[in-house]
Amino acid sequence: MDVRYSMNPEDFKRKDTDEVRKEFLIQDLFQPDHVTAVYSHVDRMVTFGCMPVKEEVPLDKGIDVWHSFGVHYILERREIGIFNVGGSGVIVADGTEYKLGYKDCLYITMGTKNVAFRSDDAEKPAKFYMVSAPAHKPCQTKLLTLKDAKKVPCGSMEEANDRVINQFIHPDVLETCQLSMGMTSLKPGSVWNTMPAHTHERRMEIYFYFELGDDDVVFHLMGQPTETRHIVMKNDEAVINPSWSIHSGCATKNYTFIWAMGGENKTYDDQDFLKKTDLR
């Protein structure tokens, strides 16, 4: 498991491109019959990726659970949100099977001992993108489809940010301990996300970009509002954004991204908004 330590904003100012990418960018999430795991000390969030092809793959495959988490199984003190961004597949959670199609989401509660993944078709494997946060009580495991999500249209074509925020793991949809997750889809012709930008000192956020072409990139903006940097990202890559950082982006075409938050609260609108002209 890849471990990333916290970086303060003063140190961030002095980092070069390679150092910023090494600390915040998450690549190669989907490897055949493998679990990729990146543990961030920013609010102790963990990003996972799994692409089962020929076998049923357990969540803890290749992970020393006791050394990494100090518990007997990964979700002993954690909750997890999972999106399928590939072909249809199945998640088995403590013996119960959940079938996930493209863009379906499964929330799994703390206390779930055994989680495993498999694909319906090895030629079109499922790709399970996951984020896990520490939890303090059990909630209810629940499967959510796109129609179950709360939809919040925002932006405009004139500002090149016409998009729909789909809130899946959100207080208005289901109960969790601290994890919030959703999926934002930009309409054709729109390329900007989260602009005007904001920060939220109470929560960190992880972005996962997908539905980009092989030749397309996202210029993901991060850093303090007056000291911004960018990371050039490709399809199926994620980025860690500390609470002191903005998180915005512009791509070479429209795209979709999954956001995940954890921290002090679950109040989606607890944001410190910024004027575009104040960014530097």
PDB file of C-alpha atoms in Angstrom:
ATOM      1  CA  MET A   1       0.000   0.000   0.000  1.00  0.00           C
ATOM      2  CA  ASP A   2       1.261   3.431  -0.976  1.00  0.00           C
ATOM      3  CA  VAL A   3       1.333   5.844   1.978  1.00  0.00           C
ATOM      4  CA  ARG A   4       1.181   9.610   1.477  1.00  0.00           C
ATOM      5  CA  TYR A   5       1.998  11.960   4.347  1.00  0.00           C
ATOM      6  CA  SER A   6       0.489  15.387   4.979  1.00  0.00           C
ATOM      7  CA  MET A   7       2.096  18.416   3.356  1.00  0.00           C
ATOM      8  CA  ASN A   8       1.594  21.914   4.747  1.00  0.00           C
ATOM      9  CA  PRO A   9       0.898  24.831   2.369  1.00  0.00           C
ATOM     10  CA  GLU A  10       4.244  26.535   3.006  1.00  0.00           C
ATOM     11  CA  ASP A  11       6.166  23.449   1.886  1.00  0.00           C
ATOM     12  CA  PHE A  12       3.820  23.055  -1.075  1.00  0.00           C
ATOM     13  CA  LYS A  13       4.960  26.404  -2.466  1.00  0.00           C
ATOM     14  CA  ARG A  14       8.506  25.085  -2.904  1.00  0.00           C
ATOM     15  CA  LYS A  15       7.697  21.775  -4.629  1.00  0.00           C
ATOM     16  CA  ASP A  16       8.465  21.157  -8.291  1.00  0.00           C
ATOM     17  CA  THR A  17       6.232  19.304 -10.736  1.00  0.00           C
ATOM     18  CA  ASP A  18       7.538  15.816  -9.961  1.00  0.00           C
ATOM     19  CA  GLU A  19       7.274  16.361  -6.203  1.00  0.00           C
ATOM     20  CA  VAL A  20       3.689  17.626  -6.424  1.00  0.00           C
ATOM     21  CA  ARG A  21       2.678  14.688  -8.613  1.00  0.00           C
ATOM     22  CA  LYS A  22       4.369  12.168  -6.314  1.00  0.00           C
ATOM     23  CA  GLU A  23       2.542  13.506  -3.257  1.00  0.00           C
ATOM     24  CA  PHE A  24      -0.972  14.091  -4.614  1.00  0.00           C
ATOM     25  CA  LEU A  25      -1.539  12.240  -7.920  1.00  0.00           C
ATOM     26  CA  ILE A  26      -2.875   8.654  -7.884  1.00  0.00           C
ATOM     27  CA  GLN A  27      -2.264   6.620 -11.039  1.00  0.00           C
ATOM     28  CA  ASP A  28      -2.613   2.995 -12.193  1.00  0.00           C
ATOM     29  CA  LEU A  29      -5.717   2.358 -10.102  1.00  0.00           C
ATOM     30  CA  PHE A  30      -7.023  -0.484 -12.245  1.00  0.00           C
ATOM     31  CA  GLN A  31      -4.686  -3.425 -12.671  1.00  0.00           C
ATOM     32  CA  PRO A  32      -6.000  -6.907 -13.560  1.00  0.00           C
ATOM     33  CA  ASP A  33      -6.991  -8.973 -10.509  1.00  0.00           C
ATOM     34  CA  HIS A  34      -5.202  -6.579  -8.183  1.00  0.00           C
ATOM     35  CA  VAL A  35      -6.123  -4.059  -5.480  1.00  0.00           C
ATOM     36  CA  THR A  36      -4.399  -0.685  -5.597  1.00  0.00           C
ATOM     37  CA  ALA A  37      -4.463   1.213  -2.298  1.00  0.00           C
ATOM     38  CA  VAL A  38      -3.222   4.705  -1.429  1.00  0.00           C
ATOM     39  CA  TYR A  39      -3.390   5.735   2.229  1.00  0.00           C
ATOM     40  CA  SER A  40      -3.386   9.500   2.781  1.00  0.00           C
ATOM     41  CA  HIS A  41      -2.639  10.938   6.195  1.00  0.00           C
ATOM     42  CA  VAL A  42      -4.881  13.864   5.191  1.00  0.00           C
ATOM     43  CA  ASP A  43      -7.942  12.878   7.280  1.00  0.00           C
ATOM     44  CA  ARG A  44      -6.745   9.238   6.926  1.00  0.00           C
ATOM     45  CA  MET A  45      -8.643   8.701   3.696  1.00  0.00           C
ATOM     46  CA  VAL A  46      -7.794   5.648   1.599  1.00  0.00           C
ATOM     47  CA  THR A  47      -8.291   5.408  -2.161  1.00  0.00           C
ATOM     48  CA  PHE A  48      -8.672   1.928  -3.681  1.00  0.00           C
ATOM     49  CA  GLY A  49      -8.978   0.589  -7.209  1.00  0.00           C
ATOM     50  CA  CYS A  50      -9.836  -2.948  -8.288  1.00  0.00           C
ATOM     51  CA  MET A  51     -10.366  -4.458 -11.749  1.00  0.00           C
ATOM     52  CA  PRO A  52     -11.278  -8.138 -11.369  1.00  0.00           C
ATOM     53  CA  VAL A  53     -10.784 -10.061 -14.593  1.00  0.00           C
ATOM     54  CA  LYS A  54     -10.210 -13.795 -14.119  1.00  0.00           C
ATOM     55  CA  GLU A  55     -10.917 -14.195 -10.408  1.00  0.00           C
ATOM     56  CA  GLU A  56     -12.889 -12.905  -7.453  1.00  0.00           C
ATOM     57  CA  VAL A  57     -10.629 -10.373  -5.764  1.00  0.00           C
ATOM     58  CA  PRO A  58     -10.869  -9.630  -2.009  1.00  0.00           C
ATOM     59  CA  LEU A  59     -10.518  -6.028  -0.853  1.00  0.00           C
ATOM     60  CA  ASP A  60      -7.506  -6.925   1.282  1.00  0.00           C
ATOM     61  CA  LYS A  61      -5.590  -8.729  -1.469  1.00  0.00           C
ATOM     62  CA  GLY A  62      -1.891  -7.921  -1.091  1.00  0.00           C
ATOM     63  CA  ILE A  63      -2.484  -5.677   1.948  1.00  0.00           C
ATOM     64  CA  ASP A  64      -1.012  -6.316   5.390  1.00  0.00           C
ATOM     65  CA  VAL A  65      -4.153  -5.214   7.210  1.00  0.00           C
ATOM     66  CA  TRP A  66      -2.745  -5.230  10.741  1.00  0.00           C
ATOM     67  CA  HIS A  67       0.391  -3.322   9.761  1.00  0.00           C
ATOM     68  CA  SER A  68      -1.529  -0.830   7.613  1.00  0.00           C
ATOM     69  CA  PHE A  69      -4.617  -0.222   9.752  1.00  0.00           C
ATOM     70  CA  GLY A  70      -3.987  -1.801  13.158  1.00  0.00           C
ATOM     71  CA  VAL A  71      -7.184  -3.856  12.920  1.00  0.00           C
ATOM     72  CA  HIS A  72      -8.158  -7.387  11.920  1.00  0.00           C
ATOM     73  CA  TYR A  73     -10.061  -6.448   8.732  1.00  0.00           C
ATOM     74  CA  ILE A  74     -10.117  -3.235   6.693  1.00  0.00           C
ATOM     75  CA  LEU A  75     -13.654  -2.119   7.526  1.00  0.00           C
ATOM     76  CA  GLU A  76     -13.445  -2.919  11.220  1.00  0.00           C
ATOM     77  CA  ARG A  77     -13.204   0.824  11.922  1.00  0.00           C
ATOM     78  CA  ARG A  78     -13.952   2.199   8.444  1.00  0.00           C
ATOM     79  CA  GLU A  79     -16.748   2.805   5.947  1.00  0.00           C
ATOM     80  CA  ILE A  80     -16.307   2.748   2.175  1.00  0.00           C
ATOM     81  CA  GLY A  81     -17.982   4.108  -0.943  1.00  0.00           C
ATOM     82  CA  ILE A  82     -17.577   2.257  -4.258  1.00  0.00           C
ATOM     83  CA  PHE A  83     -18.396   3.322  -7.814  1.00  0.00           C
ATOM     84  CA  ASN A  84     -18.254   1.020 -10.833  1.00  0.00           C
ATOM     85  CA  VAL A  85     -16.720   2.856 -13.793  1.00  0.00           C
ATOM     86  CA  GLY A  86     -16.321  -0.196 -16.019  1.00  0.00           C
ATOM     87  CA  GLY A  87     -18.335  -3.193 -17.202  1.00  0.00           C
ATOM     88  CA  SER A  88     -20.972  -4.804 -15.015  1.00  0.00           C
ATOM     89  CA  GLY A  89     -19.785  -6.639 -11.931  1.00  0.00           C
ATOM     90  CA  VAL A  90     -20.620  -7.923  -8.482  1.00  0.00           C
ATOM     91  CA  ILE A  91     -19.525  -6.916  -4.994  1.00  0.00           C
ATOM     92  CA  VAL A  92     -19.903  -9.517  -2.252  1.00  0.00           C
ATOM     93  CA  ALA A  93     -20.171  -8.004   1.241  1.00  0.00           C
ATOM     94  CA  ASP A  94     -20.366 -10.532   4.085  1.00  0.00           C
ATOM     95  CA  GLY A  95     -22.086 -13.018   1.796  1.00  0.00           C
ATOM     96  CA  THR A  96     -24.607 -10.626   0.220  1.00  0.00           C
ATOM     97  CA  GLU A  97     -24.153  -9.975  -3.500  1.00  0.00           C
ATOM     98  CA  TYR A  98     -24.696  -6.537  -5.029  1.00  0.00           C
ATOM     99  CA  LYS A  99     -24.750  -6.210  -8.817  1.00  0.00           C
ATOM    100  CA  LEU A 100     -23.315  -2.913 -10.083  1.00  0.00           C
ATOM    101  CA  GLY A 101     -23.673  -1.562 -13.583  1.00  0.00           C
ATOM    102  CA  TYR A 102     -21.846   1.429 -15.018  1.00  0.00           C
ATOM    103  CA  LYS A 103     -21.905   4.394 -12.597  1.00  0.00           C
ATOM    104  CA  ASP A 104     -23.724   2.466  -9.859  1.00  0.00           C
ATOM    105  CA  CYS A 105     -22.560   3.080  -6.292  1.00  0.00           C
ATOM    106  CA  LEU A 106     -22.403   0.896  -3.195  1.00  0.00           C
ATOM    107  CA  TYR A 107     -21.939   2.211   0.339  1.00  0.00           C
ATOM    108  CA  ILE A 108     -20.630  -0.438   2.744  1.00  0.00           C
ATOM    109  CA  THR A 109     -20.844   0.149   6.461  1.00  0.00           C
ATOM    110  CA  MET A 110     -18.235  -0.195   9.159  1.00  0.00           C
ATOM    111  CA  GLY A 111     -18.063  -3.713  10.590  1.00  0.00           C
ATOM    112  CA  THR A 112     -18.289  -5.545   7.259  1.00  0.00           C
ATOM    113  CA  LYS A 113     -15.628  -8.240   7.470  1.00  0.00           C
ATOM    114  CA  ASN A 114     -15.395  -9.657   3.962  1.00  0.00           C
ATOM    115  CA  VAL A 115     -15.612  -7.675   0.724  1.00  0.00           C
ATOM    116  CA  ALA A 116     -14.768  -9.115  -2.696  1.00  0.00           C
ATOM    117  CA  PHE A 117     -15.156  -8.127  -6.339  1.00  0.00           C
ATOM    118  CA  ARG A 118     -15.773  -9.941  -9.598  1.00  0.00           C
ATOM    119  CA  SER A 119     -16.697  -9.052 -13.168  1.00  0.00           C
ATOM    120  CA  ASP A 120     -19.542 -10.452 -15.238  1.00  0.00           C
ATOM    121  CA  ASP A 121     -17.405 -10.512 -18.389  1.00  0.00           C
ATOM    122  CA  ALA A 122     -13.613 -10.791 -18.422  1.00  0.00           C
ATOM    123  CA  GLU A 123     -13.586  -9.061 -21.822  1.00  0.00           C
ATOM    124  CA  LYS A 124     -15.379  -6.047 -20.308  1.00  0.00           C
ATOM    125  CA  PRO A 125     -14.216  -6.060 -16.690  1.00  0.00           C
ATOM    126  CA  ALA A 126     -15.734  -3.964 -13.954  1.00  0.00           C
ATOM    127  CA  LYS A 127     -13.573  -1.173 -12.565  1.00  0.00           C
ATOM    128  CA  PHE A 128     -14.332  -0.465  -8.929  1.00  0.00           C
ATOM    129  CA  TYR A 129     -13.175   2.940  -7.689  1.00  0.00           C
ATOM    130  CA  MET A 130     -13.332   3.288  -3.894  1.00  0.00           C
ATOM    131  CA  VAL A 131     -12.689   5.748  -1.082  1.00  0.00           C
ATOM    132  CA  SER A 132     -12.726   4.790   2.592  1.00  0.00           C
ATOM    133  CA  ALA A 133     -12.900   6.994   5.693  1.00  0.00           C
ATOM    134  CA  PRO A 134     -12.601   6.247   9.411  1.00  0.00           C
ATOM    135  CA  ALA A 135     -15.975   5.528  11.030  1.00  0.00           C
ATOM    136  CA  HIS A 136     -17.320   5.426  14.564  1.00  0.00           C
ATOM    137  CA  LYS A 137     -20.606   3.498  14.215  1.00  0.00           C
ATOM    138  CA  PRO A 138     -22.294   1.078  11.812  1.00  0.00           C
ATOM    139  CA  CYS A 139     -24.768   2.444   9.282  1.00  0.00           C
ATOM    140  CA  GLN A 140     -26.680   0.609   6.531  1.00  0.00           C
ATOM    141  CA  THR A 141     -25.007  -0.892   3.490  1.00  0.00           C
ATOM    142  CA  LYS A 142     -26.901   0.360   0.451  1.00  0.00           C
ATOM    143  CA  LEU A 143     -26.796   0.104  -3.343  1.00  0.00           C
ATOM    144  CA  LEU A 144     -27.479   3.354  -5.199  1.00  0.00           C
ATOM    145  CA  THR A 145     -28.059   3.836  -8.919  1.00  0.00           C
ATOM    146  CA  LEU A 146     -27.863   7.115 -10.792  1.00  0.00           C
ATOM    147  CA  LYS A 147     -31.623   7.594 -10.480  1.00  0.00           C
ATOM    148  CA  ASP A 148     -31.308   7.382  -6.664  1.00  0.00           C
ATOM    149  CA  ALA A 149     -28.829  10.276  -6.504  1.00  0.00           C
ATOM    150  CA  LYS A 150     -29.924  13.798  -5.637  1.00  0.00           C
ATOM    151  CA  LYS A 151     -29.327  15.903  -8.742  1.00  0.00           C
ATOM    152  CA  VAL A 152     -28.121  19.500  -8.528  1.00  0.00           C
ATOM    153  CA  PRO A 153     -27.777  21.283 -11.909  1.00  0.00           C
ATOM    154  CA  CYS A 154     -25.333  24.179 -11.868  1.00  0.00           C
ATOM    155  CA  GLY A 155     -23.162  26.366 -14.084  1.00  0.00           C
ATOM    156  CA  SER A 156     -23.944  27.480 -17.621  1.00  0.00           C
ATOM    157  CA  MET A 157     -22.819  26.894 -21.184  1.00  0.00           C
ATOM    158  CA  GLU A 158     -21.738  30.539 -21.407  1.00  0.00           C
ATOM    159  CA  GLU A 159     -19.245  29.947 -18.584  1.00  0.00           C
ATOM    160  CA  ALA A 160     -18.197  26.546 -20.004  1.00  0.00           C
ATOM    161  CA  ASN A 161     -19.217  24.812 -16.753  1.00  0.00           C
ATOM    162  CA  ASP A 162     -22.734  23.471 -17.417  1.00  0.00           C
ATOM    163  CA  ARG A 163     -22.872  20.375 -15.232  1.00  0.00           C
ATOM    164  CA  VAL A 164     -24.974  18.194 -12.955  1.00  0.00           C
ATOM    165  CA  ILE A 165     -23.813  17.255  -9.462  1.00  0.00           C
ATOM    166  CA  ASN A 166     -25.134  13.801  -8.533  1.00  0.00           C
ATOM    167  CA  GLN A 167     -25.048  13.381  -4.761  1.00  0.00           C
ATOM    168  CA  PHE A 168     -24.934   9.665  -3.899  1.00  0.00           C
ATOM    169  CA  ILE A 169     -23.341   9.223  -0.473  1.00  0.00           C
ATOM    170  CA  HIS A 170     -24.806  12.394   0.988  1.00  0.00           C
ATOM    171  CA  PRO A 171     -26.885  13.252   4.098  1.00  0.00           C
ATOM    172  CA  ASP A 172     -29.963  13.856   1.903  1.00  0.00           C
ATOM    173  CA  VAL A 173     -29.700  10.335   0.469  1.00  0.00           C
ATOM    174  CA  LEU A 174     -28.391   8.042   3.210  1.00  0.00           C
ATOM    175  CA  GLU A 175     -26.703   8.095   6.610  1.00  0.00           C
ATOM    176  CA  THR A 176     -22.933   7.699   6.954  1.00  0.00           C
ATOM    177  CA  CYS A 177     -20.395   8.526   9.631  1.00  0.00           C
ATOM    178  CA  GLN A 178     -18.302  11.082   7.749  1.00  0.00           C
ATOM    179  CA  LEU A 179     -17.872   9.927   4.148  1.00  0.00           C
ATOM    180  CA  SER A 180     -19.541  11.908   1.356  1.00  0.00           C
ATOM    181  CA  MET A 181     -19.281  10.958  -2.322  1.00  0.00           C
ATOM    182  CA  GLY A 182     -20.874  11.957  -5.571  1.00  0.00           C
ATOM    183  CA  MET A 183     -20.379  12.241  -9.304  1.00  0.00           C
ATOM    184  CA  THR A 184     -20.361  15.399 -11.398  1.00  0.00           C
ATOM    185  CA  SER A 185     -21.015  15.204 -15.143  1.00  0.00           C
ATOM    186  CA  LEU A 186     -20.131  18.039 -17.505  1.00  0.00           C
ATOM    187  CA  LYS A 187     -22.217  18.565 -20.614  1.00  0.00           C
ATOM    188  CA  PRO A 188     -20.623  18.651 -24.087  1.00  0.00           C
ATOM    189  CA  GLY A 189     -18.920  21.996 -24.644  1.00  0.00           C
ATOM    190  CA  SER A 190     -18.283  22.522 -20.923  1.00  0.00           C
ATOM    191  CA  VAL A 191     -14.796  21.941 -19.547  1.00  0.00           C
ATOM    192  CA  TRP A 192     -14.512  23.760 -16.182  1.00  0.00           C
ATOM    193  CA  ASN A 193     -15.338  22.147 -12.855  1.00  0.00           C
ATOM    194  CA  THR A 194     -15.688  23.848  -9.483  1.00  0.00           C
ATOM    195  CA  MET A 195     -15.197  27.331 -10.840  1.00  0.00           C
ATOM    196  CA  PRO A 196     -15.601  29.737  -9.102  1.00  0.00           C
ATOM    197  CA  ALA A 197     -13.311  27.781  -6.801  1.00  0.00           C
ATOM    198  CA  HIS A 198     -13.639  27.246  -3.074  1.00  0.00           C
ATOM    199  CA  THR A 199     -11.910  25.656  -0.124  1.00  0.00           C
ATOM    200  CA  HIS A 200     -13.398  23.961   2.925  1.00  0.00           C
ATOM    201  CA  GLU A 201     -11.075  23.950   5.923  1.00  0.00           C
ATOM    202  CA  ARG A 202     -13.255  21.349   7.609  1.00  0.00           C
ATOM    203  CA  ARG A 203     -12.886  18.659   4.931  1.00  0.00           C
ATOM    204  CA  MET A 204     -10.378  17.273   2.457  1.00  0.00           C
ATOM    205  CA  GLU A 205     -11.471  16.058  -0.984  1.00  0.00           C
ATOM    206  CA  ILE A 206     -10.336  13.491  -3.537  1.00  0.00           C
ATOM    207  CA  TYR A 207     -11.206  13.845  -7.232  1.00  0.00           C
ATOM    208  CA  PHE A 208     -11.252  10.962  -9.729  1.00  0.00           C
ATOM    209  CA  TYR A 209     -11.503  11.916 -13.401  1.00  0.00           C
ATOM    210  CA  PHE A 210     -12.936   9.612 -16.071  1.00  0.00           C
ATOM    211  CA  GLU A 211     -14.760   9.578 -19.423  1.00  0.00           C
ATOM    212  CA  LEU A 212     -11.794  11.304 -21.043  1.00  0.00           C
ATOM    213  CA  GLY A 213     -10.369  10.171 -24.372  1.00  0.00           C
ATOM    214  CA  ASP A 214      -6.902   8.662 -24.708  1.00  0.00           C
ATOM    215  CA  ASP A 215      -5.555  11.952 -26.057  1.00  0.00           C
ATOM    216  CA  ASP A 216      -7.336  14.206 -23.526  1.00  0.00           C
ATOM    217  CA  VAL A 217      -6.041  15.664 -20.286  1.00  0.00           C
ATOM    218  CA  VAL A 218      -7.347  17.607 -17.288  1.00  0.00           C
ATOM    219  CA  PHE A 219      -5.420  20.527 -15.869  1.00  0.00           C
ATOM    220  CA  HIS A 220      -6.301  20.085 -12.199  1.00  0.00           C
ATOM    221  CA  LEU A 221      -5.751  23.212 -10.118  1.00  0.00           C
ATOM    222  CA  MET A 222      -4.778  22.999  -6.455  1.00  0.00           C
ATOM    223  CA  GLY A 223      -2.921  24.947  -3.764  1.00  0.00           C
ATOM    224  CA  GLN A 224      -3.832  27.949  -1.672  1.00  0.00           C
ATOM    225  CA  PRO A 225      -5.937  30.493  -3.592  1.00  0.00           C
ATOM    226  CA  THR A 226      -3.039  32.919  -3.998  1.00  0.00           C
ATOM    227  CA  GLU A 227      -0.418  30.211  -4.642  1.00  0.00           C
ATOM    228  CA  THR A 228      -1.923  27.773  -7.124  1.00  0.00           C
ATOM    229  CA  ARG A 229      -0.293  24.937  -9.026  1.00  0.00           C
ATOM    230  CA  HIS A 230      -1.624  22.504 -11.602  1.00  0.00           C
ATOM    231  CA  ILE A 231      -1.298  18.787 -12.221  1.00  0.00           C
ATOM    232  CA  VAL A 232      -1.864  17.427 -15.719  1.00  0.00           C
ATOM    233  CA  MET A 233      -4.040  14.322 -15.355  1.00  0.00           C
ATOM    234  CA  LYS A 234      -5.295  11.597 -17.676  1.00  0.00           C
ATOM    235  CA  ASN A 235      -8.324   9.329 -17.715  1.00  0.00           C
ATOM    236  CA  ASP A 236      -8.923   7.148 -14.611  1.00  0.00           C
ATOM    237  CA  GLU A 237      -6.580   9.114 -12.361  1.00  0.00           C
ATOM    238  CA  ALA A 238      -7.282  10.603  -8.926  1.00  0.00           C
ATOM    239  CA  VAL A 239      -5.846  13.490  -6.945  1.00  0.00           C
ATOM    240  CA  ILE A 240      -5.695  14.258  -3.212  1.00  0.00           C
ATOM    241  CA  ASN A 241      -6.703  17.778  -2.175  1.00  0.00           C
ATOM    242  CA  PRO A 242      -5.939  18.899   1.405  1.00  0.00           C
ATOM    243  CA  SER A 243      -8.446  21.140   3.178  1.00  0.00           C
ATOM    244  CA  TRP A 244      -6.310  24.247   2.557  1.00  0.00           C
ATOM    245  CA  SER A 245      -6.282  23.657  -1.198  1.00  0.00           C
ATOM    246  CA  ILE A 246      -8.658  24.661  -3.941  1.00  0.00           C
ATOM    247  CA  HIS A 247      -9.790  21.828  -6.232  1.00  0.00           C
ATOM    248  CA  SER A 248     -10.791  22.848  -9.705  1.00  0.00           C
ATOM    249  CA  GLY A 249      -9.978  21.843 -13.235  1.00  0.00           C
ATOM    250  CA  CYS A 250     -10.226  22.434 -16.944  1.00  0.00           C
ATOM    251  CA  ALA A 251      -9.942  19.725 -19.599  1.00  0.00           C
ATOM    252  CA  THR A 252      -9.582  19.383 -23.340  1.00  0.00           C
ATOM    253  CA  LYS A 253     -13.168  18.026 -23.563  1.00  0.00           C
ATOM    254  CA  ASN A 254     -16.121  17.415 -21.275  1.00  0.00           C
ATOM    255  CA  TYR A 255     -15.719  14.633 -18.693  1.00  0.00           C
ATOM    256  CA  THR A 256     -17.078  13.197 -15.462  1.00  0.00           C
ATOM    257  CA  PHE A 257     -15.472  13.109 -12.040  1.00  0.00           C
ATOM    258  CA  ILE A 258     -16.176  11.446  -8.708  1.00  0.00           C
ATOM    259  CA  TRP A 259     -15.606  13.481  -5.582  1.00  0.00           C
ATOM    260  CA  ALA A 260     -15.121  12.113  -2.085  1.00  0.00           C
ATOM    261  CA  MET A 261     -14.908  14.116   1.121  1.00  0.00           C
ATOM    262  CA  GLY A 262     -14.108  13.374   4.732  1.00  0.00           C
ATOM    263  CA  GLY A 263     -13.295  15.465   7.776  1.00  0.00           C
ATOM    264  CA  GLU A 264     -15.080  17.387  10.502  1.00  0.00           C
ATOM    265  CA  ASN A 265     -18.571  17.432   9.011  1.00  0.00           C
ATOM    266  CA  LYS A 266     -20.787  16.302   6.131  1.00  0.00           C
ATOM    267  CA  THR A 267     -22.280  19.717   5.364  1.00  0.00           C
ATOM    268  CA  TYR A 268     -21.912  19.938   1.597  1.00  0.00           C
ATOM    269  CA  ASP A 269     -22.409  23.727   1.501  1.00  0.00           C
ATOM    270  CA  ASP A 270     -19.807  24.430   4.199  1.00  0.00           C
ATOM    271  CA  GLN A 271     -17.519  26.101   1.675  1.00  0.00           C
ATOM    272  CA  ASP A 272     -15.359  29.206   1.612  1.00  0.00           C
ATOM    273  CA  PHE A 273     -16.070  30.646  -1.823  1.00  0.00           C
ATOM    274  CA  LEU A 274     -13.479  32.641  -3.756  1.00  0.00           C
ATOM    275  CA  LYS A 275     -13.659  35.312  -6.413  1.00  0.00           C
ATOM    276  CA  LYS A 276     -12.156  34.137  -9.681  1.00  0.00           C
ATOM    277  CA  THR A 277     -10.195  37.374  -9.947  1.00  0.00           C
ATOM    278  CA  ASP A 278      -8.542  36.763  -6.552  1.00  0.00           C
ATOM    279  CA  LEU A 279      -6.851  33.538  -7.687  1.00  0.00           C
ATOM    280  CA  ARG A 280      -3.132  33.671  -8.407  1.00  0.00           C
TER     281      ARG A 280
END
